[in-house]
Amino acid sequence: MTESPRAATAALYRAVWRWHFIAGLLVLPFVLILAVTGGIYLFKDEINDAAYSRLRLVEPAGAMLAPSQIAGAALAAHPGTLRAYTPPAAANRSAEVDILGADGLKTSLYVNPYSGEVLGSLWDAGASGSPAMYVVRKLHSLDYVGWLGNRLIEAAAGWMVLLVGTGLYLWWPRGRGLGTTRIKARRGRPWWRDLHAVTGLYTGAFIVFLAMTGLPWSGVWGSNFYDTANGLGLGMPEGYWSGLPVSAVPLSEAVDRAPWIIEKQPVPRSQAAPGVPRTLDEVVRTVEARGLVPGYSVSMPSGPEGVFTASVYPDDITDERVIHLDQYSGAVLYDAGFADLGTLGRWAEWGVSVHMGQEWGLINQIVLLLACLAMIGLCVSGAVMWWKRRPAGALGVPQMPTDGRIPRGLLLMAVAAGAFFPLVGLSMLGLAAVELALHLRARRRRLA
């Protein structure tokens, strides 16, 4: 017998509600991790300045010392191999010198650029700027769990997009008194339901944006996007490296923070030449003459074929730049910025910049902080609704159809989601397998 349109719509609604419920509970802890750590990391610069002001801030006092003098003062206080030099980004900022010690550990020393006084040191935390923010960043991506953590976070980000979509589907009025745009209930589970719905309605677009702009860092989706963008010529600059010989060192290992779209690409090699390598002072003069904006760092050559690499990842992403120089001749081997990237590369870089809260300053940070707080609120309200509706001694999962059929609409959604988010599709297959097993067990019990 043909199912009526009304019955089909009701079946789809129940199926979507069931999967929204199950997926929400499964990804809830990961969404909480993303929201809490992401909300903190948005203000990493402000937190670092407050926590380490004696290292990062100085009183302007006349002319600054030469880069080689600043680096020399750091090396005298902490002998080792100079790995990177970051000039003061402003008149009241210290210079940062990264030194690799004999023990194989890299240390960041902060030097007063006017007097040469070494203000103190921290173990090198890369782009995070401090050990505390390094921990927050690693927790945000679950790097401490290795490749599995990265995959779990990627799946959670994909599910976040689907949860917003299915949540809007469930919210849609359909003449049943749903679809509220404000909290109408006064207490109990209806109040939590309204809070959940209204929060998702007004912040869903921001949550989707955060999820999508975070995916470039993921292992599966991000790698596929990276390869596709560059394969189509829409990522890296055309004529990358201009036929120069390259090393086996990716850009991400040469600098603390590289443009995402080219971070996996190898750095070029210096041409073998007699004579003494170029000095740090000469390199700084060269890159500043080419218009590199303040906030940049210079990474030292790694070995006899290594290059000097000056890079900057500023708040205004249009000033993003990477310059490589031959360590012997000082010749510029590569110089490209935001405008030189392909269309997808520019969009990806802009999305990453906004995701990190740096594109529009404090407004960017506050808007995304509110989105993170909304994610926490959705997790809390969802968990409370589940707790209040669950029967004693049971999970309280919405009932599955007795005939075991999955509505065609849900199947189409699942196929589309799986094609775009591979790990979501894989987890959907796992959920479908569990659903099928539960249905078969229930049917056997009925027959018995």
Tab-separated table of C-alpha atoms in Angstrom:
chain	number	residue	atom	x	y	z
A	1	MET	CA	0.000	0.000	0.000
A	2	THR	CA	1.326	3.455	-0.949
A	3	GLU	CA	2.265	5.601	2.012
A	4	SER	CA	0.386	8.925	2.220
A	5	PRO	CA	2.428	12.156	1.918
A	6	ARG	CA	1.478	13.070	5.470
A	7	ALA	CA	2.628	9.721	6.845
A	8	ALA	CA	5.859	9.947	4.845
A	9	THR	CA	6.532	13.431	6.234
A	10	ALA	CA	5.860	12.229	9.777
A	11	ALA	CA	8.180	9.252	9.304
A	12	LEU	CA	10.952	11.508	7.984
A	13	TYR	CA	10.494	13.891	10.913
A	14	ARG	CA	10.786	11.045	13.439
A	15	ALA	CA	13.856	9.637	11.675
A	16	VAL	CA	15.588	13.032	11.524
A	17	TRP	CA	14.764	13.644	15.181
A	18	ARG	CA	16.210	10.258	16.152
A	19	TRP	CA	19.468	10.843	14.281
A	20	HIS	CA	19.725	14.446	15.493
A	21	PHE	CA	19.322	13.160	19.045
A	22	ILE	CA	21.852	10.322	18.720
A	23	ALA	CA	24.449	12.381	16.859
A	24	GLY	CA	24.056	15.250	19.318
A	25	LEU	CA	24.810	13.001	22.284
A	26	LEU	CA	27.771	11.367	20.534
A	27	VAL	CA	29.535	14.587	19.502
A	28	LEU	CA	28.579	16.607	22.597
A	29	PRO	CA	31.920	16.147	24.437
A	30	PHE	CA	33.904	17.046	21.308
A	31	VAL	CA	31.806	20.146	20.635
A	32	LEU	CA	32.376	21.244	24.230
A	33	ILE	CA	36.147	20.825	23.794
A	34	LEU	CA	36.085	22.810	20.545
A	35	ALA	CA	33.940	25.591	22.015
A	36	VAL	CA	35.843	26.042	25.282
A	37	THR	CA	39.363	25.874	23.830
A	38	GLY	CA	38.367	27.863	20.743
A	39	GLY	CA	36.836	30.626	22.857
A	40	ILE	CA	40.063	30.869	24.877
A	41	TYR	CA	42.384	30.761	21.865
A	42	LEU	CA	40.551	33.668	20.199
A	43	PHE	CA	42.208	35.896	22.804
A	44	LYS	CA	45.640	34.248	22.840
A	45	ASP	CA	47.512	37.490	22.111
A	46	GLU	CA	45.709	39.387	24.860
A	47	ILE	CA	46.224	36.504	27.309
A	48	ASN	CA	49.914	36.186	26.400
A	49	ASP	CA	50.475	39.942	26.781
A	50	ALA	CA	48.825	39.926	30.200
A	51	ALA	CA	50.533	36.777	31.465
A	52	TYR	CA	53.988	37.536	30.044
A	53	SER	CA	54.024	41.332	29.907
A	54	ARG	CA	57.521	41.518	31.433
A	55	LEU	CA	58.828	39.449	28.500
A	56	ARG	CA	56.785	40.880	25.644
A	57	LEU	CA	56.506	44.599	26.458
A	58	VAL	CA	59.270	47.228	26.840
A	59	GLU	CA	59.618	50.997	27.252
A	60	PRO	CA	60.761	52.717	24.023
A	61	ALA	CA	64.203	54.281	24.520
A	62	GLY	CA	65.744	55.763	21.398
A	63	ALA	CA	67.186	53.767	18.507
A	64	MET	CA	66.967	49.983	18.382
A	65	LEU	CA	70.014	47.746	18.183
A	66	ALA	CA	70.832	45.898	14.969
A	67	PRO	CA	69.251	42.435	14.577
A	68	SER	CA	72.666	40.773	14.835
A	69	GLN	CA	73.329	42.566	18.151
A	70	ILE	CA	69.978	41.476	19.557
A	71	ALA	CA	70.536	37.880	18.445
A	72	GLY	CA	74.096	38.003	19.814
A	73	ALA	CA	72.841	39.079	23.241
A	74	ALA	CA	70.403	36.137	23.282
A	75	LEU	CA	73.116	33.668	22.235
A	76	ALA	CA	75.461	34.978	24.932
A	77	ALA	CA	72.796	34.312	27.565
A	78	HIS	CA	71.736	30.968	26.106
A	79	PRO	CA	74.408	29.352	23.871
A	80	GLY	CA	73.178	27.251	20.983
A	81	THR	CA	72.186	27.537	17.339
A	82	LEU	CA	70.155	30.519	16.141
A	83	ARG	CA	66.968	29.219	14.504
A	84	ALA	CA	64.736	32.278	14.114
A	85	TYR	CA	64.602	35.999	14.772
A	86	THR	CA	61.410	38.037	15.206
A	87	PRO	CA	61.956	41.818	15.224
A	88	PRO	CA	59.809	43.962	17.516
A	89	ALA	CA	56.356	44.352	15.943
A	90	ALA	CA	55.992	47.804	17.523
A	91	ALA	CA	58.077	50.323	19.451
A	92	ASN	CA	56.926	48.911	22.810
A	93	ARG	CA	57.543	45.262	21.902
A	94	SER	CA	60.526	43.043	22.649
A	95	ALA	CA	62.391	41.051	20.039
A	96	GLU	CA	62.121	37.256	20.082
A	97	VAL	CA	65.090	35.005	19.377
A	98	ASP	CA	64.638	31.232	18.991
A	99	ILE	CA	67.689	29.163	19.894
A	100	LEU	CA	68.217	25.417	19.522
A	101	GLY	CA	70.213	24.129	22.490
A	102	ALA	CA	72.683	21.271	22.643
A	103	ASP	CA	69.949	19.198	24.291
A	104	GLY	CA	67.823	19.440	21.118
A	105	LEU	CA	65.223	21.715	22.725
A	106	LYS	CA	64.261	25.080	21.245
A	107	THR	CA	63.908	28.079	23.536
A	108	SER	CA	62.406	31.502	22.834
A	109	LEU	CA	64.357	34.362	24.415
A	110	TYR	CA	62.868	37.850	24.723
A	111	VAL	CA	65.305	40.730	24.332
A	112	ASN	CA	64.908	44.469	24.943
A	113	PRO	CA	65.749	45.853	21.466
A	114	TYR	CA	67.044	49.128	22.918
A	115	SER	CA	69.451	47.837	25.566
A	116	GLY	CA	70.089	44.228	24.542
A	117	GLU	CA	68.912	43.003	27.961
A	118	VAL	CA	67.565	39.463	27.914
A	119	LEU	CA	64.199	39.738	29.652
A	120	GLY	CA	63.602	36.022	30.064
A	121	SER	CA	62.735	32.887	28.144
A	122	LEU	CA	60.019	30.316	27.484
A	123	TRP	CA	60.192	26.968	25.763
A	124	ASP	CA	59.338	27.542	22.138
A	125	ALA	CA	55.569	27.341	21.583
A	126	GLY	CA	55.566	28.334	17.919
A	127	ALA	CA	52.581	30.335	16.671
A	128	SER	CA	50.783	29.857	20.017
A	129	GLY	CA	53.137	32.362	21.633
A	130	SER	CA	53.330	30.675	25.046
A	131	PRO	CA	53.301	27.197	26.609
A	132	ALA	CA	49.806	27.785	28.032
A	133	MET	CA	48.312	28.684	24.630
A	134	TYR	CA	50.228	25.776	23.079
A	135	VAL	CA	48.330	23.399	25.375
A	136	VAL	CA	45.007	25.075	24.510
A	137	ARG	CA	45.748	24.737	20.792
A	138	LYS	CA	46.692	21.081	21.111
A	139	LEU	CA	43.527	20.360	23.101
A	140	HIS	CA	41.438	22.192	20.487
A	141	SER	CA	42.578	19.759	17.804
A	142	LEU	CA	43.025	16.769	20.164
A	143	ASP	CA	46.607	16.471	18.927
A	144	TYR	CA	47.479	14.777	22.194
A	145	VAL	CA	45.532	11.740	20.969
A	146	GLY	CA	47.417	11.653	17.658
A	147	TRP	CA	45.800	10.963	14.289
A	148	LEU	CA	42.696	9.493	15.943
A	149	GLY	CA	42.037	12.756	17.777
A	150	ASN	CA	42.273	14.690	14.531
A	151	ARG	CA	39.763	12.342	12.880
A	152	LEU	CA	37.357	12.583	15.818
A	153	ILE	CA	37.434	16.379	15.725
A	154	GLU	CA	36.922	16.332	11.953
A	155	ALA	CA	33.892	14.064	12.305
A	156	ALA	CA	32.522	16.290	15.078
A	157	ALA	CA	32.916	19.403	12.892
A	158	GLY	CA	31.045	17.696	10.045
A	159	TRP	CA	28.300	16.580	12.396
A	160	MET	CA	28.009	20.124	13.741
A	161	VAL	CA	27.021	21.276	10.258
A	162	LEU	CA	24.433	18.481	10.001
A	163	LEU	CA	23.105	19.120	13.500
A	164	VAL	CA	22.441	22.744	12.581
A	165	GLY	CA	20.691	21.655	9.369
A	166	THR	CA	18.597	18.938	11.002
A	167	GLY	CA	17.874	21.227	13.945
A	168	LEU	CA	16.413	23.836	11.600
A	169	TYR	CA	14.352	21.087	9.923
A	170	LEU	CA	12.968	20.015	13.288
A	171	TRP	CA	12.337	23.664	14.264
A	172	TRP	CA	10.364	24.467	11.101
A	173	PRO	CA	6.749	25.311	12.177
A	174	ARG	CA	4.547	22.973	10.019
A	175	GLY	CA	1.513	24.339	11.875
A	176	ARG	CA	2.250	22.449	15.107
A	177	GLY	CA	3.193	25.314	17.353
A	178	LEU	CA	6.945	24.844	16.865
A	179	GLY	CA	9.313	27.287	15.230
A	180	THR	CA	9.399	29.737	18.122
A	181	THR	CA	11.714	32.721	17.711
A	182	ARG	CA	11.807	33.461	21.423
A	183	ILE	CA	11.680	31.532	24.676
A	184	LYS	CA	7.973	31.198	25.532
A	185	ALA	CA	7.981	28.475	28.184
A	186	ARG	CA	8.607	29.474	31.781
A	187	ARG	CA	10.155	26.358	33.276
A	188	GLY	CA	10.863	22.658	32.951
A	189	ARG	CA	11.734	20.738	29.804
A	190	PRO	CA	9.731	23.093	27.502
A	191	TRP	CA	11.940	25.995	28.657
A	192	TRP	CA	15.092	24.050	27.841
A	193	ARG	CA	13.579	23.050	24.480
A	194	ASP	CA	12.832	26.684	23.616
A	195	LEU	CA	16.299	27.759	24.758
A	196	HIS	CA	17.879	25.059	22.580
A	197	ALA	CA	15.806	25.964	19.526
A	198	VAL	CA	16.186	29.738	19.807
A	199	THR	CA	19.937	29.540	20.418
A	200	GLY	CA	20.411	27.283	17.391
A	201	LEU	CA	18.198	29.498	15.231
A	202	TYR	CA	20.151	32.698	15.838
A	203	THR	CA	23.664	31.260	15.972
A	204	GLY	CA	23.462	28.330	13.535
A	205	ALA	CA	25.108	30.224	10.662
A	206	PHE	CA	28.072	31.214	12.860
A	207	ILE	CA	28.496	27.640	14.104
A	208	VAL	CA	28.477	26.310	10.531
A	209	PHE	CA	31.051	28.950	9.590
A	210	LEU	CA	33.342	27.923	12.464
A	211	ALA	CA	33.006	24.245	11.557
A	212	MET	CA	33.698	24.785	7.846
A	213	THR	CA	36.648	27.152	8.354
A	214	GLY	CA	38.165	24.741	10.891
A	215	LEU	CA	38.038	21.786	8.514
A	216	PRO	CA	41.096	22.841	6.425
A	217	TRP	CA	43.286	21.635	9.329
A	218	SER	CA	41.669	18.183	9.317
A	219	GLY	CA	43.380	15.058	8.050
A	220	VAL	CA	40.833	13.789	5.505
A	221	TRP	CA	38.573	16.681	4.453
A	222	GLY	CA	41.416	19.195	4.683
A	223	SER	CA	43.824	17.050	2.660
A	224	ASN	CA	41.204	16.462	-0.043
A	225	PHE	CA	40.429	20.181	-0.257
A	226	TYR	CA	44.151	21.022	-0.346
A	227	ASP	CA	44.830	18.574	-3.173
A	228	THR	CA	41.729	19.616	-5.115
A	229	ALA	CA	42.445	23.347	-4.839
A	230	ASN	CA	46.048	22.956	-5.921
A	231	GLY	CA	45.189	20.362	-8.590
A	232	LEU	CA	42.767	22.819	-10.195
A	233	GLY	CA	45.305	25.625	-10.040
A	234	LEU	CA	43.120	27.524	-7.560
A	235	GLY	CA	45.367	27.166	-4.514
A	236	MET	CA	49.092	27.778	-4.811
A	237	PRO	CA	50.467	30.555	-7.032
A	238	GLU	CA	50.863	29.560	-10.675
A	239	GLY	CA	54.420	28.592	-11.573
A	240	TYR	CA	55.249	27.655	-8.017
A	241	TRP	CA	59.002	28.064	-7.306
A	242	SER	CA	59.556	28.920	-11.006
A	243	GLY	CA	61.458	25.694	-11.602
A	244	LEU	CA	63.958	26.237	-8.777
A	245	PRO	CA	65.473	23.167	-7.079
A	246	VAL	CA	63.620	22.371	-3.866
A	247	SER	CA	64.469	20.593	-0.634
A	248	ALA	CA	62.589	17.876	1.225
A	249	VAL	CA	61.624	20.321	4.002
A	250	PRO	CA	57.966	21.509	3.956
A	251	LEU	CA	57.299	25.167	4.636
A	252	SER	CA	55.420	24.304	7.845
A	253	GLU	CA	58.672	22.980	9.333
A	254	ALA	CA	60.713	26.001	8.253
A	255	VAL	CA	58.485	28.614	9.921
A	256	ASP	CA	56.237	28.744	12.981
A	257	ARG	CA	53.198	29.784	10.988
A	258	ALA	CA	52.794	29.338	7.251
A	259	PRO	CA	49.907	30.147	4.887
A	260	TRP	CA	47.721	27.051	5.048
A	261	ILE	CA	47.434	26.594	1.291
A	262	ILE	CA	51.218	26.236	0.780
A	263	GLU	CA	52.359	24.877	4.145
A	264	LYS	CA	53.000	21.375	2.751
A	265	GLN	CA	55.129	22.611	-0.143
A	266	PRO	CA	58.928	22.223	0.034
A	267	VAL	CA	61.188	25.234	0.516
A	268	PRO	CA	63.753	25.947	-2.214
A	269	ARG	CA	67.481	25.219	-1.890
A	270	SER	CA	70.327	27.713	-1.816
A	271	GLN	CA	72.756	27.294	-4.686
A	272	ALA	CA	76.199	26.086	-3.635
A	273	ALA	CA	78.543	29.092	-3.674
A	274	PRO	CA	81.869	30.054	-2.126
A	275	GLY	CA	82.057	32.653	0.605
A	276	VAL	CA	80.361	33.455	3.877
A	277	PRO	CA	76.546	33.243	4.129
A	278	ARG	CA	74.614	36.487	4.243
A	279	THR	CA	74.174	38.096	7.647
A	280	LEU	CA	70.931	38.514	9.537
A	281	ASP	CA	71.221	42.309	9.216
A	282	GLU	CA	71.359	42.087	5.419
A	283	VAL	CA	68.372	39.754	5.266
A	284	VAL	CA	66.282	42.040	7.493
A	285	ARG	CA	67.167	45.061	5.340
A	286	THR	CA	66.237	43.160	2.168
A	287	VAL	CA	62.821	41.927	3.298
A	288	GLU	CA	61.851	45.241	4.883
A	289	ALA	CA	62.827	47.040	1.692
A	290	ARG	CA	60.385	44.737	-0.113
A	291	GLY	CA	57.561	45.927	2.135
A	292	LEU	CA	57.173	43.031	4.596
A	293	VAL	CA	54.867	44.362	7.330
A	294	PRO	CA	55.818	44.345	11.052
A	295	GLY	CA	55.222	41.124	12.946
A	296	TYR	CA	57.288	38.990	10.594
A	297	SER	CA	59.898	36.394	11.550
A	298	VAL	CA	63.097	35.308	9.840
A	299	SER	CA	63.956	31.600	9.977
A	300	MET	CA	67.609	30.670	9.590
A	301	PRO	CA	68.939	28.317	6.890
A	302	SER	CA	68.926	24.658	7.851
A	303	GLY	CA	72.206	23.236	6.565
A	304	PRO	CA	74.431	24.331	3.658
A	305	GLU	CA	71.549	24.226	1.159
A	306	GLY	CA	68.997	25.905	3.399
A	307	VAL	CA	67.474	29.330	2.791
A	308	PHE	CA	66.497	32.342	4.840
A	309	THR	CA	62.696	32.439	5.114
A	310	ALA	CA	60.894	35.616	6.137
A	311	SER	CA	57.179	35.174	6.728
A	312	VAL	CA	54.328	37.131	8.232
A	313	TYR	CA	50.749	36.145	9.059
A	314	PRO	CA	49.210	39.460	10.166
A	315	ASP	CA	45.730	40.386	11.330
A	316	ASP	CA	45.051	41.837	7.888
A	317	ILE	CA	45.331	38.662	5.812
A	318	THR	CA	45.938	40.674	2.620
A	319	ASP	CA	49.434	41.448	4.013
A	320	GLU	CA	50.289	37.742	4.342
A	321	ARG	CA	53.696	37.098	2.781
A	322	VAL	CA	56.457	34.510	2.400
A	323	ILE	CA	59.936	35.392	1.097
A	324	HIS	CA	62.819	32.945	0.600
A	325	LEU	CA	66.385	34.183	0.107
A	326	ASP	CA	69.509	32.334	-0.972
A	327	GLN	CA	71.780	32.189	2.058
A	328	TYR	CA	74.940	32.925	-0.004
A	329	SER	CA	73.960	35.472	-2.623
A	330	GLY	CA	71.007	37.000	-0.822
A	331	ALA	CA	68.960	36.643	-4.003
A	332	VAL	CA	65.203	36.458	-3.539
A	333	LEU	CA	64.140	32.974	-4.661
A	334	TYR	CA	60.450	33.362	-3.914
A	335	ASP	CA	58.227	36.227	-2.845
A	336	ALA	CA	54.460	35.830	-2.819
A	337	GLY	CA	51.557	37.072	-0.776
A	338	PHE	CA	47.810	36.776	-0.487
A	339	ALA	CA	47.079	38.304	-3.900
A	340	ASP	CA	49.260	35.692	-5.613
A	341	LEU	CA	47.144	32.762	-4.379
A	342	GLY	CA	44.402	31.124	-6.398
A	343	THR	CA	40.721	31.757	-5.695
A	344	LEU	CA	40.235	28.786	-3.355
A	345	GLY	CA	43.538	29.564	-1.686
A	346	ARG	CA	42.459	33.135	-0.927
A	347	TRP	CA	39.065	32.000	0.396
A	348	ALA	CA	40.674	29.346	2.579
A	349	GLU	CA	43.225	31.804	3.996
A	350	TRP	CA	40.536	34.399	4.677
A	351	GLY	CA	38.323	31.791	6.379
A	352	VAL	CA	41.198	30.608	8.575
A	353	SER	CA	41.994	34.210	9.526
A	354	VAL	CA	38.390	34.939	10.551
A	355	HIS	CA	38.173	31.561	12.328
A	356	MET	CA	41.107	32.625	14.511
A	357	GLY	CA	39.456	35.951	15.326
A	358	GLN	CA	42.086	38.187	13.764
A	359	GLU	CA	40.506	39.687	10.639
A	360	TRP	CA	38.345	42.440	12.192
A	361	GLY	CA	39.986	42.765	15.570
A	362	LEU	CA	37.897	42.815	18.734
A	363	ILE	CA	34.554	42.632	16.880
A	364	ASN	CA	35.679	39.396	15.204
A	365	GLN	CA	36.755	37.970	18.547
A	366	ILE	CA	33.554	38.904	20.386
A	367	VAL	CA	31.224	37.565	17.673
A	368	LEU	CA	33.018	34.213	17.572
A	369	LEU	CA	33.222	34.093	21.372
A	370	LEU	CA	29.437	34.438	21.456
A	371	ALA	CA	29.208	31.609	18.912
A	372	CYS	CA	31.404	29.436	21.152
A	373	LEU	CA	29.216	30.274	24.158
A	374	ALA	CA	26.162	29.380	22.077
A	375	MET	CA	27.719	25.993	21.268
A	376	ILE	CA	28.251	25.391	24.983
A	377	GLY	CA	24.647	26.448	25.640
A	378	LEU	CA	23.345	24.066	22.971
A	379	CYS	CA	25.324	21.205	24.502
A	380	VAL	CA	24.043	21.971	27.998
A	381	SER	CA	20.410	22.444	26.947
A	382	GLY	CA	20.501	19.325	24.774
A	383	ALA	CA	21.935	17.265	27.625
A	384	VAL	CA	19.357	18.611	30.098
A	385	MET	CA	16.469	17.862	27.702
A	386	TRP	CA	17.738	14.312	27.283
A	387	TRP	CA	18.135	13.854	31.037
A	388	LYS	CA	14.630	15.129	31.740
A	389	ARG	CA	12.914	12.993	29.077
A	390	ARG	CA	14.764	9.721	29.519
A	391	PRO	CA	12.847	6.904	31.245
A	392	ALA	CA	14.373	5.461	34.395
A	393	GLY	CA	17.061	2.934	33.536
A	394	ALA	CA	17.026	3.712	29.794
A	395	LEU	CA	18.752	6.062	27.366
A	396	GLY	CA	15.523	7.581	26.134
A	397	VAL	CA	16.445	7.483	22.454
A	398	PRO	CA	13.480	8.428	20.201
A	399	GLN	CA	11.751	5.266	19.026
A	400	MET	CA	12.836	3.818	15.700
A	401	PRO	CA	10.215	2.861	13.057
A	402	THR	CA	8.730	-0.554	13.758
A	403	ASP	CA	9.073	-1.617	10.112
A	404	GLY	CA	12.784	-0.745	10.083
A	405	ARG	CA	12.493	1.343	6.948
A	406	ILE	CA	14.601	4.469	6.560
A	407	PRO	CA	12.726	7.333	4.828
A	408	ARG	CA	14.011	8.165	1.365
A	409	GLY	CA	14.587	11.797	2.369
A	410	LEU	CA	16.922	10.758	5.166
A	411	LEU	CA	18.829	8.444	2.833
A	412	LEU	CA	19.372	11.306	0.376
A	413	MET	CA	20.607	13.545	3.199
A	414	ALA	CA	22.939	10.813	4.413
A	415	VAL	CA	24.418	10.194	0.948
A	416	ALA	CA	24.967	13.921	0.343
A	417	ALA	CA	26.520	14.421	3.775
A	418	GLY	CA	28.742	11.362	3.394
A	419	ALA	CA	30.005	12.535	0.010
A	420	PHE	CA	30.959	15.960	1.343
A	421	PHE	CA	32.133	14.853	4.816
A	422	PRO	CA	33.747	11.399	4.415
A	423	LEU	CA	34.181	10.756	8.133
A	424	VAL	CA	30.571	11.748	8.795
A	425	GLY	CA	29.514	9.281	6.125
A	426	LEU	CA	31.628	6.588	7.763
A	427	SER	CA	30.103	7.280	11.169
A	428	MET	CA	26.640	7.239	9.570
A	429	LEU	CA	27.327	3.754	8.255
A	430	GLY	CA	28.258	2.724	11.771
A	431	LEU	CA	25.031	4.196	13.158
A	432	ALA	CA	23.005	2.544	10.397
A	433	ALA	CA	24.613	-0.812	11.218
A	434	VAL	CA	23.664	-0.378	14.877
A	435	GLU	CA	20.114	0.625	13.869
A	436	LEU	CA	19.792	-2.470	11.673
A	437	ALA	CA	21.092	-4.740	14.427
A	438	LEU	CA	18.645	-3.252	16.929
A	439	HIS	CA	15.761	-3.655	14.481
A	440	LEU	CA	16.619	-7.299	13.767
A	441	ARG	CA	16.886	-8.042	17.477
A	442	ALA	CA	13.533	-6.383	18.156
A	443	ARG	CA	11.920	-8.341	15.310
A	444	ARG	CA	13.293	-11.631	16.637
A	445	ARG	CA	11.851	-10.834	20.043
A	446	ARG	CA	8.437	-10.069	18.548
A	447	LEU	CA	8.463	-13.317	16.585
A	448	ALA	CA	9.500	-15.245	19.682
